[in-house]
Coordinates of C-alpha atoms in Angstrom, one line a residue:
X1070 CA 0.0 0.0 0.0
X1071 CA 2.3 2.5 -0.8
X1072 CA 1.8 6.1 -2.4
X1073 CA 4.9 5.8 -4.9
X1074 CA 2.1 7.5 -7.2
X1075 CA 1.2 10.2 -5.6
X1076 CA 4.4 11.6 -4.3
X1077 CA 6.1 11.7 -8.1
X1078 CA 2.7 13.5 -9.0
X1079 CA 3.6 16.1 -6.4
X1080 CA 7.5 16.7 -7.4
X1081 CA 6.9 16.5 -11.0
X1082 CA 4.5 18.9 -12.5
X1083 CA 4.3 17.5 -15.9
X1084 CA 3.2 14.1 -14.3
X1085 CA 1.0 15.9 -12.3
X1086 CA -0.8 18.1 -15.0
X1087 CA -1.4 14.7 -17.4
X1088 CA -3.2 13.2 -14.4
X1089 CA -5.5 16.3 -14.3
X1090 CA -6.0 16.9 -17.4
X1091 CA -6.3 13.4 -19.4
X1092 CA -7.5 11.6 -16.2
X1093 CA -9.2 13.5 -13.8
X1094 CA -7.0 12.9 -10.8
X1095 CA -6.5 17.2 -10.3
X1096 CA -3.9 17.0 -6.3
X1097 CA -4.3 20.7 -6.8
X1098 CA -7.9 20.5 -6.1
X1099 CA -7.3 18.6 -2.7
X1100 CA -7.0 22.3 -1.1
X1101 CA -10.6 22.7 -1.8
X1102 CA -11.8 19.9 0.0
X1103 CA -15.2 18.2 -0.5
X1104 CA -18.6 19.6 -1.5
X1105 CA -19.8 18.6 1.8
X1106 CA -18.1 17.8 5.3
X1107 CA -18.2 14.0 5.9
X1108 CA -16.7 11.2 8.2
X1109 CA -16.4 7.3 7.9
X1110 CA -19.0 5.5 10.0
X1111 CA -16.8 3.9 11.3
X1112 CA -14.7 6.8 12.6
X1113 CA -11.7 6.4 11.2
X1114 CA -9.6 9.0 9.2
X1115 CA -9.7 10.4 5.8
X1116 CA -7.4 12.3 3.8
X1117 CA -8.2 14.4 0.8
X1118 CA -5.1 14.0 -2.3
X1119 CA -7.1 15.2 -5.3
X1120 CA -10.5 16.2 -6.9
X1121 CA -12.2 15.9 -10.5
X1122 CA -13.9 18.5 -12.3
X1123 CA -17.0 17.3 -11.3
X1124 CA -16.5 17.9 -8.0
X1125 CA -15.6 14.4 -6.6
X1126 CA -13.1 13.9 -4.1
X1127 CA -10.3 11.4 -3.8
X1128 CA -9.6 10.3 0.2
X1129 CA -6.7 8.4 1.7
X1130 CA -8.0 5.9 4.3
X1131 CA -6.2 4.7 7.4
X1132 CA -4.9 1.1 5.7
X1133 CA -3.9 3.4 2.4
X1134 CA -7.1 2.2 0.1
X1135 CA -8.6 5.0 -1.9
X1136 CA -11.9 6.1 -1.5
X1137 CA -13.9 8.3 -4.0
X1138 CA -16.8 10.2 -3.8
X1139 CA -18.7 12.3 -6.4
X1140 CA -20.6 15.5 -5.9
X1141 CA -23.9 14.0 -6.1
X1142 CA -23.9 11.7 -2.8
X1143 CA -22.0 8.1 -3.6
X1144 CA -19.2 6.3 -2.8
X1145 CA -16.7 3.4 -2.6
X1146 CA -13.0 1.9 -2.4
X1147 CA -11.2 2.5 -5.6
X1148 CA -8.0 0.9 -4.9
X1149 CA -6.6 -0.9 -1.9
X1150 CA -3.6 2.2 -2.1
X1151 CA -3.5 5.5 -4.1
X1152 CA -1.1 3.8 -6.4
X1153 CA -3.5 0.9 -7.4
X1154 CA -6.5 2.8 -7.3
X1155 CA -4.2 5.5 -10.0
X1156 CA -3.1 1.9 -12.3
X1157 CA -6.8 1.3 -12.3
X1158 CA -8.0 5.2 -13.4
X1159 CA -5.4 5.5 -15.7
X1160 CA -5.9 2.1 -17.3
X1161 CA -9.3 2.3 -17.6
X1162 CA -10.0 6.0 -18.7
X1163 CA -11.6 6.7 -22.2
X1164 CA -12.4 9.4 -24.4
X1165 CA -15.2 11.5 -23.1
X1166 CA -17.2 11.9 -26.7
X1167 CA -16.6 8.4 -28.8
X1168 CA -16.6 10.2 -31.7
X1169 CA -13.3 12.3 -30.6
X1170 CA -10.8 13.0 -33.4
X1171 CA -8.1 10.5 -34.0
X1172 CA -5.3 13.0 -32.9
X1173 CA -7.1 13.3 -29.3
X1174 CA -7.5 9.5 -29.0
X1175 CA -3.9 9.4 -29.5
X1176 CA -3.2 12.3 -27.3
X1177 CA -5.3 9.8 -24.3
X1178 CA -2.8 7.2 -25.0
X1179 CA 0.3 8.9 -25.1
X1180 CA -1.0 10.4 -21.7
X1181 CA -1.1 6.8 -20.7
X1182 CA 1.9 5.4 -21.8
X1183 CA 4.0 8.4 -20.4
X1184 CA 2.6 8.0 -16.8
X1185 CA 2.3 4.4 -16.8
X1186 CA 6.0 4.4 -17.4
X1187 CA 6.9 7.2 -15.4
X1188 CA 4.8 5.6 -12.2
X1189 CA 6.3 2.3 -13.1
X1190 CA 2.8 0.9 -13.5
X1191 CA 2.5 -2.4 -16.0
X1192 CA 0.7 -2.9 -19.0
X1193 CA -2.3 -4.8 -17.0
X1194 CA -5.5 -5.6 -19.4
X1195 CA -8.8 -4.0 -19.4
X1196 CA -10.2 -7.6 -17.6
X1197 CA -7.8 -7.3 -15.1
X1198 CA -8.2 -3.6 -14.3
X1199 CA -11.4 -4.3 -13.9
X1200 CA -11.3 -6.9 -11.7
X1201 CA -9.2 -5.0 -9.6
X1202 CA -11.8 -2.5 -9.3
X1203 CA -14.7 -4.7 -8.7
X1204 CA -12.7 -6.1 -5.7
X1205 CA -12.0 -2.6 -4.3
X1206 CA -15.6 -1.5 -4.2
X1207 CA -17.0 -4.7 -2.6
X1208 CA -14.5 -3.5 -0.1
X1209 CA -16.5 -0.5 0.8
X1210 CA -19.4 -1.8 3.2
X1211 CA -18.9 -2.0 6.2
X1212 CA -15.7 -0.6 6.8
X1213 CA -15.5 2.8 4.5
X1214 CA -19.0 3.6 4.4
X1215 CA -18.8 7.6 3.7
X1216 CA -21.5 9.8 6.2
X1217 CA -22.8 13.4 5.7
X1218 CA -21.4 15.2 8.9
X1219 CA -24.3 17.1 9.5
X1220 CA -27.3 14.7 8.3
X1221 CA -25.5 11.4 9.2
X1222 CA -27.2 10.1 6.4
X1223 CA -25.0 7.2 4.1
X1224 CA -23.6 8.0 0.3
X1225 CA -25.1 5.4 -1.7
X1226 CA -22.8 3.1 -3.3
X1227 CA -20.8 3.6 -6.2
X1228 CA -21.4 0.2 -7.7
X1229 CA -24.4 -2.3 -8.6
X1230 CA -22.9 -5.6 -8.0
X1231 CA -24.1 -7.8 -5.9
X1232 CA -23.4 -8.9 -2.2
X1233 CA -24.7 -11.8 0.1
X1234 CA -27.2 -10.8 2.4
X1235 CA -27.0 -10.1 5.5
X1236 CA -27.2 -13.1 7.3
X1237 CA -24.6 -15.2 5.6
X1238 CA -21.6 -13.9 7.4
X1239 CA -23.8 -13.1 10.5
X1240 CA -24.3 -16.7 10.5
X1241 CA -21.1 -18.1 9.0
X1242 CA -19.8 -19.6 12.4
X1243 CA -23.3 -21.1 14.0
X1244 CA -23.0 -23.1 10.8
X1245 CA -19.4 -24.3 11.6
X1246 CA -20.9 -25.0 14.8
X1247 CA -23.7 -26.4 13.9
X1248 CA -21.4 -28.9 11.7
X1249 CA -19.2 -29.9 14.6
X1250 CA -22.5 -30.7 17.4
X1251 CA -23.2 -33.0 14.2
X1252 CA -20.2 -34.8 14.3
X1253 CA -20.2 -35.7 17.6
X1254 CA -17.8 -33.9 19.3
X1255 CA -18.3 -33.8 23.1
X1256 CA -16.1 -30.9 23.5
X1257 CA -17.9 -28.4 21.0
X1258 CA -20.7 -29.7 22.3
X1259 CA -20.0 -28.2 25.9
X1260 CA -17.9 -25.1 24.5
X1261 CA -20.9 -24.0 22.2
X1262 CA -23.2 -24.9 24.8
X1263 CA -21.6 -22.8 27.7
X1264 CA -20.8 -20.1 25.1
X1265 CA -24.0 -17.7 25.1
X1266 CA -23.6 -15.9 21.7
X1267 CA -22.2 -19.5 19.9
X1268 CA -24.9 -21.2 21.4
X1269 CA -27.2 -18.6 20.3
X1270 CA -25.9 -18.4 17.0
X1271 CA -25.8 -22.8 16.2
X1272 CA -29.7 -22.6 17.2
X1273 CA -30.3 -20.1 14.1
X1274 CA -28.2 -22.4 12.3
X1275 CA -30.5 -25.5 13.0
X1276 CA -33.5 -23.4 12.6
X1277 CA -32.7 -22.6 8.6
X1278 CA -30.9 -26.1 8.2
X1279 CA -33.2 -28.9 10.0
X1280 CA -32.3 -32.7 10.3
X1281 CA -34.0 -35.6 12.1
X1282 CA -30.8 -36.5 14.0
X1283 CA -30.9 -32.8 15.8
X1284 CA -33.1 -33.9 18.2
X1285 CA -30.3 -34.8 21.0
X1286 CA -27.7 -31.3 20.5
X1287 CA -31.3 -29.2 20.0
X1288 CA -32.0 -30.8 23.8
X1289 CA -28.4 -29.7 24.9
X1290 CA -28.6 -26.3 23.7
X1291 CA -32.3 -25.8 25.2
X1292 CA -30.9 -26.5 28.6
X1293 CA -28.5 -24.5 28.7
X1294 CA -30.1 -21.2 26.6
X1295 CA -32.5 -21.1 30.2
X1296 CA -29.2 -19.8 31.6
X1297 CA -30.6 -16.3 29.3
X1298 CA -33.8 -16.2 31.0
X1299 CA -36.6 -15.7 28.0
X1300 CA -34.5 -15.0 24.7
X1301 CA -36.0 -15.7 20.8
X1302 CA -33.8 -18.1 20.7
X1303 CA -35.1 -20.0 23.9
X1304 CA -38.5 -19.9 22.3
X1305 CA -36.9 -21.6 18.8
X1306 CA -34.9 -24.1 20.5
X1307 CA -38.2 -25.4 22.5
X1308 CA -40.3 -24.8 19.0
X1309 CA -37.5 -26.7 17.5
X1310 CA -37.6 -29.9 20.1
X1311 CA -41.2 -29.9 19.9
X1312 CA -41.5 -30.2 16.3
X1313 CA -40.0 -33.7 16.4
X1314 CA -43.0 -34.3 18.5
X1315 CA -41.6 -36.9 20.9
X1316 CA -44.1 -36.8 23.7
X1317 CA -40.6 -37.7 26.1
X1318 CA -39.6 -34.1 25.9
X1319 CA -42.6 -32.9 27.7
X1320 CA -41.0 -32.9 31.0
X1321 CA -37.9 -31.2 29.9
X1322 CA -40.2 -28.3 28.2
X1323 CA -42.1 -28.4 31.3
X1324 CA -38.8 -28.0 33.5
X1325 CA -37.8 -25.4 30.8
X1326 CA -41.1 -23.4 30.9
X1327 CA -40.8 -23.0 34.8
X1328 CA -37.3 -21.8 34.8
X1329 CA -38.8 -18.6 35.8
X1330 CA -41.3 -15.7 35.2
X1331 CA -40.2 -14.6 32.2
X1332 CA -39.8 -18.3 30.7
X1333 CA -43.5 -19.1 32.2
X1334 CA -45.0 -16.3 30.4
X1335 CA -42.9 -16.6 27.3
X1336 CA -43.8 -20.2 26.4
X1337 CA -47.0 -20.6 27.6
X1338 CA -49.7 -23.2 25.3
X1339 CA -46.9 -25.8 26.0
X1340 CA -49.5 -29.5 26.3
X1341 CA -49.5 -31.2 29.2
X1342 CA -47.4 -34.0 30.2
X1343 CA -49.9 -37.0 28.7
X1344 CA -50.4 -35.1 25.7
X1345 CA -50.0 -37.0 22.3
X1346 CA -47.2 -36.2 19.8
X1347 CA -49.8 -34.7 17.1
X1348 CA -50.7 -32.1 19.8
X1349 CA -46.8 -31.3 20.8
X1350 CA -46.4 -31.2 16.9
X1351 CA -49.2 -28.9 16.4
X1352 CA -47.8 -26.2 19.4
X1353 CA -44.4 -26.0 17.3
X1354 CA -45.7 -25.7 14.3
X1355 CA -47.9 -22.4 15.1
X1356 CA -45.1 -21.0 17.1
X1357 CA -42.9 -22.0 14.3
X1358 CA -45.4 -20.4 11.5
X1359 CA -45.8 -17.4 13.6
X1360 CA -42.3 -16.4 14.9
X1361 CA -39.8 -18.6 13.1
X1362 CA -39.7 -20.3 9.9
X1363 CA -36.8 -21.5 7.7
X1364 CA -36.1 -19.1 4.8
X1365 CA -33.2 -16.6 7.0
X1366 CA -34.1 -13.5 4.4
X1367 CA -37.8 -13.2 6.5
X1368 CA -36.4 -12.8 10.0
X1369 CA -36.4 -9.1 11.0
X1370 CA -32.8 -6.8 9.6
X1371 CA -32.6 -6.5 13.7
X1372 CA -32.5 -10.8 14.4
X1373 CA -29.5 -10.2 12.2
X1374 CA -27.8 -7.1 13.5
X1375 CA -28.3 -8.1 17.1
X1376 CA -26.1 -11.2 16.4
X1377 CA -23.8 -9.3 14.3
X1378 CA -23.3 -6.5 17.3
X1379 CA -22.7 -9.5 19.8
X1380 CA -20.0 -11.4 17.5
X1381 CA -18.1 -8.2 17.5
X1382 CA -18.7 -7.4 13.8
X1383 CA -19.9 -3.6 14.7
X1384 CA -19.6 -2.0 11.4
X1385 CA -21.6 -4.3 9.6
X1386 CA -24.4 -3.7 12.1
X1387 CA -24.0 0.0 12.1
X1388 CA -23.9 0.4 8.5
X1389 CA -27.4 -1.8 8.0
X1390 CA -29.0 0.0 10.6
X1391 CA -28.1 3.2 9.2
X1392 CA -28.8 2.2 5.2
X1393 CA -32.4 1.3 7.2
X1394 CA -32.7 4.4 9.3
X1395 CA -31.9 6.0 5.5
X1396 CA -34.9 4.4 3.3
X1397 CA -36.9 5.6 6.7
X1398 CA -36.2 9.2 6.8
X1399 CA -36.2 9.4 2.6
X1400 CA -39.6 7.8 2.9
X1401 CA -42.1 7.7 6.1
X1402 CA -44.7 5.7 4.0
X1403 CA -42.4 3.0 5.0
X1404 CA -44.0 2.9 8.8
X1405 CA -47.4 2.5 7.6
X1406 CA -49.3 0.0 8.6
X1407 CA -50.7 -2.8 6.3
X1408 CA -54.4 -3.2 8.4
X1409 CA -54.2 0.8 8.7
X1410 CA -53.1 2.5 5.8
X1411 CA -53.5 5.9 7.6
X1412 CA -51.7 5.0 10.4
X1413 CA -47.7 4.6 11.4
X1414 CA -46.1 2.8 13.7
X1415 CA -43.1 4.0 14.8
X1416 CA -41.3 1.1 16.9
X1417 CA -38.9 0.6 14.5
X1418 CA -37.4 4.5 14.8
X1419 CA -37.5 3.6 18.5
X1420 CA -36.2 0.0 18.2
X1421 CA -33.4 1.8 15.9
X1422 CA -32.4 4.3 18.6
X1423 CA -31.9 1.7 21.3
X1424 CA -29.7 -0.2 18.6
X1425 CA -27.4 2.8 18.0
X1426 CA -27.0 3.5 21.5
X1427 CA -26.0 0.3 22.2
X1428 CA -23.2 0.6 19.6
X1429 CA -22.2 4.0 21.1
X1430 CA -23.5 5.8 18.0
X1431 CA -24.9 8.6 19.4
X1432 CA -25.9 11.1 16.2
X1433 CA -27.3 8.2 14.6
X1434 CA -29.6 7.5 17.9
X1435 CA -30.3 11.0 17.8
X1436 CA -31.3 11.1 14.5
X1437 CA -33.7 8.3 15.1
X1438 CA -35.0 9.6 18.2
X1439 CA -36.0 13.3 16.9
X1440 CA -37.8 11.6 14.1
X1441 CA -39.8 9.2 16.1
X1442 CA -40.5 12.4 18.9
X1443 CA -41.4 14.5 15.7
X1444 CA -44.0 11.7 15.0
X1445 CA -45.7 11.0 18.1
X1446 CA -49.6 11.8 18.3
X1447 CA -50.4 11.7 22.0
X1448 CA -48.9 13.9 24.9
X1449 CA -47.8 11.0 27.0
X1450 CA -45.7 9.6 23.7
X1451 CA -44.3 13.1 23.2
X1452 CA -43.5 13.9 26.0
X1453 CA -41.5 10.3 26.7
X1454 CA -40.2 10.7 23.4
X1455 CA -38.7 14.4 24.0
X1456 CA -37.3 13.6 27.4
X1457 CA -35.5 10.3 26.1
X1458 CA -34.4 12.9 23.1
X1459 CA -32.9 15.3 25.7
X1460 CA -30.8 12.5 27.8
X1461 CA -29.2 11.3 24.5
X1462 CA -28.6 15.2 23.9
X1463 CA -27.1 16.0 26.8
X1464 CA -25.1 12.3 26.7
X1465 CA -24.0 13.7 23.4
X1466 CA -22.7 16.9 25.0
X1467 CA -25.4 19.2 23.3
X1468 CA -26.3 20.6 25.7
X1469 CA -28.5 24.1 23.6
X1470 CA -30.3 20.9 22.1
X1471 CA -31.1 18.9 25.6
X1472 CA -32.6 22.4 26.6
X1473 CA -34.7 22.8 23.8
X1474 CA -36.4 18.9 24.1
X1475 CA -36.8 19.5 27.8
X1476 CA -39.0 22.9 26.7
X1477 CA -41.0 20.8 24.6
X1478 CA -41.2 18.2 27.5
X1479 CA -42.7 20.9 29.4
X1480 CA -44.9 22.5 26.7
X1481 CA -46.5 18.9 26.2
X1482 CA -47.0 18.5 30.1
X1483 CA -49.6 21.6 29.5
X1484 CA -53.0 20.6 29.7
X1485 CA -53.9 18.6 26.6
X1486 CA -55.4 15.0 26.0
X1487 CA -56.0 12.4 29.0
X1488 CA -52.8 10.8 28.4
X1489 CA -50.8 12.1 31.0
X1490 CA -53.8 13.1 33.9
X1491 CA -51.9 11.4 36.3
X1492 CA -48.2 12.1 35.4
X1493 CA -46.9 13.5 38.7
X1494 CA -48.1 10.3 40.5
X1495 CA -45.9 7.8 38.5
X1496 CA -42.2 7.0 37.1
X1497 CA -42.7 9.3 33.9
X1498 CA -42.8 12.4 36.4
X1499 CA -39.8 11.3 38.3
X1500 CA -37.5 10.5 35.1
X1501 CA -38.0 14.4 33.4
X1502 CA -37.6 16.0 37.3
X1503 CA -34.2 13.7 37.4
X1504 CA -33.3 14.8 33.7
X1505 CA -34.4 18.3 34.3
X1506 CA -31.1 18.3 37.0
X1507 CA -29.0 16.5 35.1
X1508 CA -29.0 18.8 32.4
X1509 CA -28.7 21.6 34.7
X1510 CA -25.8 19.9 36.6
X1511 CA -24.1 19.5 33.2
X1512 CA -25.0 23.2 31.9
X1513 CA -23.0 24.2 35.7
X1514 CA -20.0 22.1 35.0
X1515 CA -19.8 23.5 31.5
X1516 CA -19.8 27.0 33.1
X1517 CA -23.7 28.4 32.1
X1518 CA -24.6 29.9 34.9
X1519 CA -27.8 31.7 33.5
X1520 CA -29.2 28.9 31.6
X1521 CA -28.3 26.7 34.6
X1522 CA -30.2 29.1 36.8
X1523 CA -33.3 29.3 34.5
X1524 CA -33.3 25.0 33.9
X1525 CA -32.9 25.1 38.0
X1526 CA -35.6 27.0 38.4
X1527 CA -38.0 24.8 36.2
X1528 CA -36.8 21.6 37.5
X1529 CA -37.5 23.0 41.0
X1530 CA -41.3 24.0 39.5
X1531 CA -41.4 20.3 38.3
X1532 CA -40.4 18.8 41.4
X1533 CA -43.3 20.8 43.6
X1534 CA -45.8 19.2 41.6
X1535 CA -44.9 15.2 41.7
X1536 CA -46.7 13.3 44.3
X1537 CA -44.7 12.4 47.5
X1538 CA -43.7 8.8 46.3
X1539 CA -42.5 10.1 42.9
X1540 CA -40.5 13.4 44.5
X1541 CA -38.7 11.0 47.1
X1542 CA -36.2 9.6 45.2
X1543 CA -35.3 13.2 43.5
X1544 CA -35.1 15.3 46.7
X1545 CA -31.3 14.9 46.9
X1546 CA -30.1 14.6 43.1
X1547 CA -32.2 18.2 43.4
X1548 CA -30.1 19.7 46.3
X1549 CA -26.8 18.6 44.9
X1550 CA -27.4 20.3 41.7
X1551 CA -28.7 23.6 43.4
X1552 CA -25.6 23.8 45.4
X1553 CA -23.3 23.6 41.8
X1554 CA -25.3 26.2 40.7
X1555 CA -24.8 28.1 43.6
X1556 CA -20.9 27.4 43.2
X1557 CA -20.6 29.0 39.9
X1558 CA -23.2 31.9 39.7

């Protein structure tokens, strides 16, 4: 990955002007930067080295591939260094207008033959250039995924070709595991087994790829999945042992069921012990129908990015949630209901927020968050929605923003619809009193006394009116925070 290119187009100007001028690759226009201010999603660093006419960019990345991206919102790897991704511009360039004079086709050529040379690049075929190419741009997701810094939204790609879904490398190793239960190792069969995300992962495995012989590792991995309380994949492994309907199992979904509250709710309808297999049979298969299946591409984007986030693979999760935070924001008809055309349902902007804050994202949570505040119809909604809004602005450390959702907390806790008569009695009044302080603490500690004061005094106006059960456990968060105020008035 080296940048032998680059650096002879910077000391010789001649090389430097034939790569502007016959190719596109202008370094001069590096000082102007990019149409826009972006950032990896990932976070790491970009460099700029040259522009187009057209307003593109070229960037340095941290491992030395070259990423390109045009003034109308896409782009990819181009190169796994600035000198392949030059061998692969220069080789591949044509004449603008296929109908160009002779003497400028020949000019294009020369250009080509001169820096090829003088960059030491070989005499590689069109096929192979573009191999190379195609290879470089199914680099670009997850890692070098290119973000608007202000709207956080994704550049498209620069390509069409196609990549596997989602859930072929999310499920790569339950597969491998899945394979090794199968063959009768003891020891995979405890390591998976004791291993929550492996054991996890093997049960989607068997849940897409089903065999008779299962029956025996599905058992092992459904005693020891209880160990997570109620998960999804609790619920398959029992749907999965009771499909075989072997009335023997009833005990052990029994034992499994009782495990404790959250089990005994979560897998209710299980038949009796005496019950015949076509009745076991018959509980799987509407569980199965209902929440399961076997074709991987109809389980929810989140069954997939959950397990991606827990294997470590973070990018790949961030970058699908945010491609499906996107198609969201670019269209809302997206959240309509089916039964109720007129009507949205916003859980997945909420479900989205909670994923990006578990990945640390917070813009992207944000972003998620004001949208689903923006859409809530009822004042109880809005005002839970704003004062989650705030906390993830204050977390974030913007702080003028955290002000302005708690006004609109306090705007929506005006007299309106039924939804919130009795919001100084329970938990709802408590959590905006608490966040009320906590952004005043922070506007303190980032020295605001005047806006600290005025947030004070409305927390303090907040606090008067919660019920004695709800103010109890606020009383001293609210003293602590008066006396920093005090401090830096």
């Amino acid at each position: 990955m080296t940048d032998q290119a680059l650096r002879a187009l910077r000391e010789n100007r001649r090389l430097a002007e034939l790569a502007a001028f016959a190719f596109d690759f202008d370094i001069d226009r590096a000082a102007h930067g990019h149409v826009e201010e972006v950032r990896l999603a990932s976070g790491g660093p970009l460099g700029i080295v040259a522009g187009d006419a057209t307003g593109g960019t070229y960037f340095v990345c941290a491992d030395g591939s070259m990423l390109y991206a045009d003034s109308e919102g896409s782009a990819g790897i181009i190169g796994s260094s600035v000198d392949e991704a030059l061998e692969i511009r220069i080789g591949l360039a044509e004449a603008e207008d296929d109908e160009e004079e002779p003497e400028q086709q020949e000019e294009l050529e020369q250009a080509r033959g001169e820096l090829r040379a003088a960059l030491g690049f070989p005499d590689r075929s069109r096929a192979e250039l573009e191999a190379m190419l195609r290879a470089a741009l199914l680099r670009t997701e997850p890692d070098f995924v290119l973000l608007n810094d202000g709207e956080h939204n994704a550049y498209q790609l620069l390509d069409t070709y196609p990549r596997p879904p989602l859930w072929e490398p999310v499920l790569a190793s339950g597969r491998a595991d899945l394979a090794l239960l199968r063959a009768g190792d003891r020891t995979a069969w405890e390591e998976v087994a004791e291993d929550a995300v492996r054991r996890r992962l093997t049960l989607r495995a068997a849940q897409f790829d089903r065999s008779e012989g299962d029956l025996e590792l599905l058992r092992h991995l459904l005693r020891h999945e209880t160990r997570s309380s109620m998960t999804d994949e609790l619920r398959l492994a029992a749907v999965l042992v009771g499909s075989r309907g072997d009335t023997a199992d009833l005990p052990l979904l029994h034992e499994v069921r009782e495990t404790d509250f959250d089990t005994a709710c979560g897998l209710g309808g299980i038949p009796e012990p005496g019950a015949s297999a076509q009745e076991l049979r018959e509980w799987a298969r509407e569980l199965d129908d209902s929440l399961f299946g076997t074709d991987p591409s109809d389980e929810p984007v989140s069954t997939w990015t959950d397990l991606a986030r827990d294997q470590g693979m973070t990018e790949l999760a961030r970058v699908t949630l945010i491609r499906e935070l996107d198609e969201i924001v670019m269209d809302q008809s997206r959240l309509r209901r089916p039964d109720a055309p007129r009507t949205l349902t916003t859980a997945p902007l909420r479900a989205l927020a909670r994923d990006f804050e578990e990945l640390g994202d917070l813009p992207q949570a944000l972003r998620a968050q004001r949208l689903y505040a923006a859409l809530q119809e009822t004042a109880w909604d809005r005002v839970s929605a704003r004062h989650t809004q705030a906390r993830l602005e204050r977390e974030a450390g913007r702080l003028s923003d955290a002000a302005r959702a708690l006004a609109a907390v306090r705007d929506a806790l005006a007299p309106g619809d039924n939804s919130l008569h009795h919001w100084q009695q329970v938990n709802l009044g408590r959590f905006i009193a608490e966040e009320h302080y906590l952004l005043t603490g922070a506007l303190a500690d980032a020295d605001r006394p005047k806006e600290a004061s005025a947030l004070l005094a409305s927390a303090d106006a907040i606090l008067g009116e919660l019920s004695e059960n709800a103010a109890r456990g606020v009383r001293e968060l609210a003293e602590e925070t008066a006396a920093r105020v005090r401090k830096v008035s």
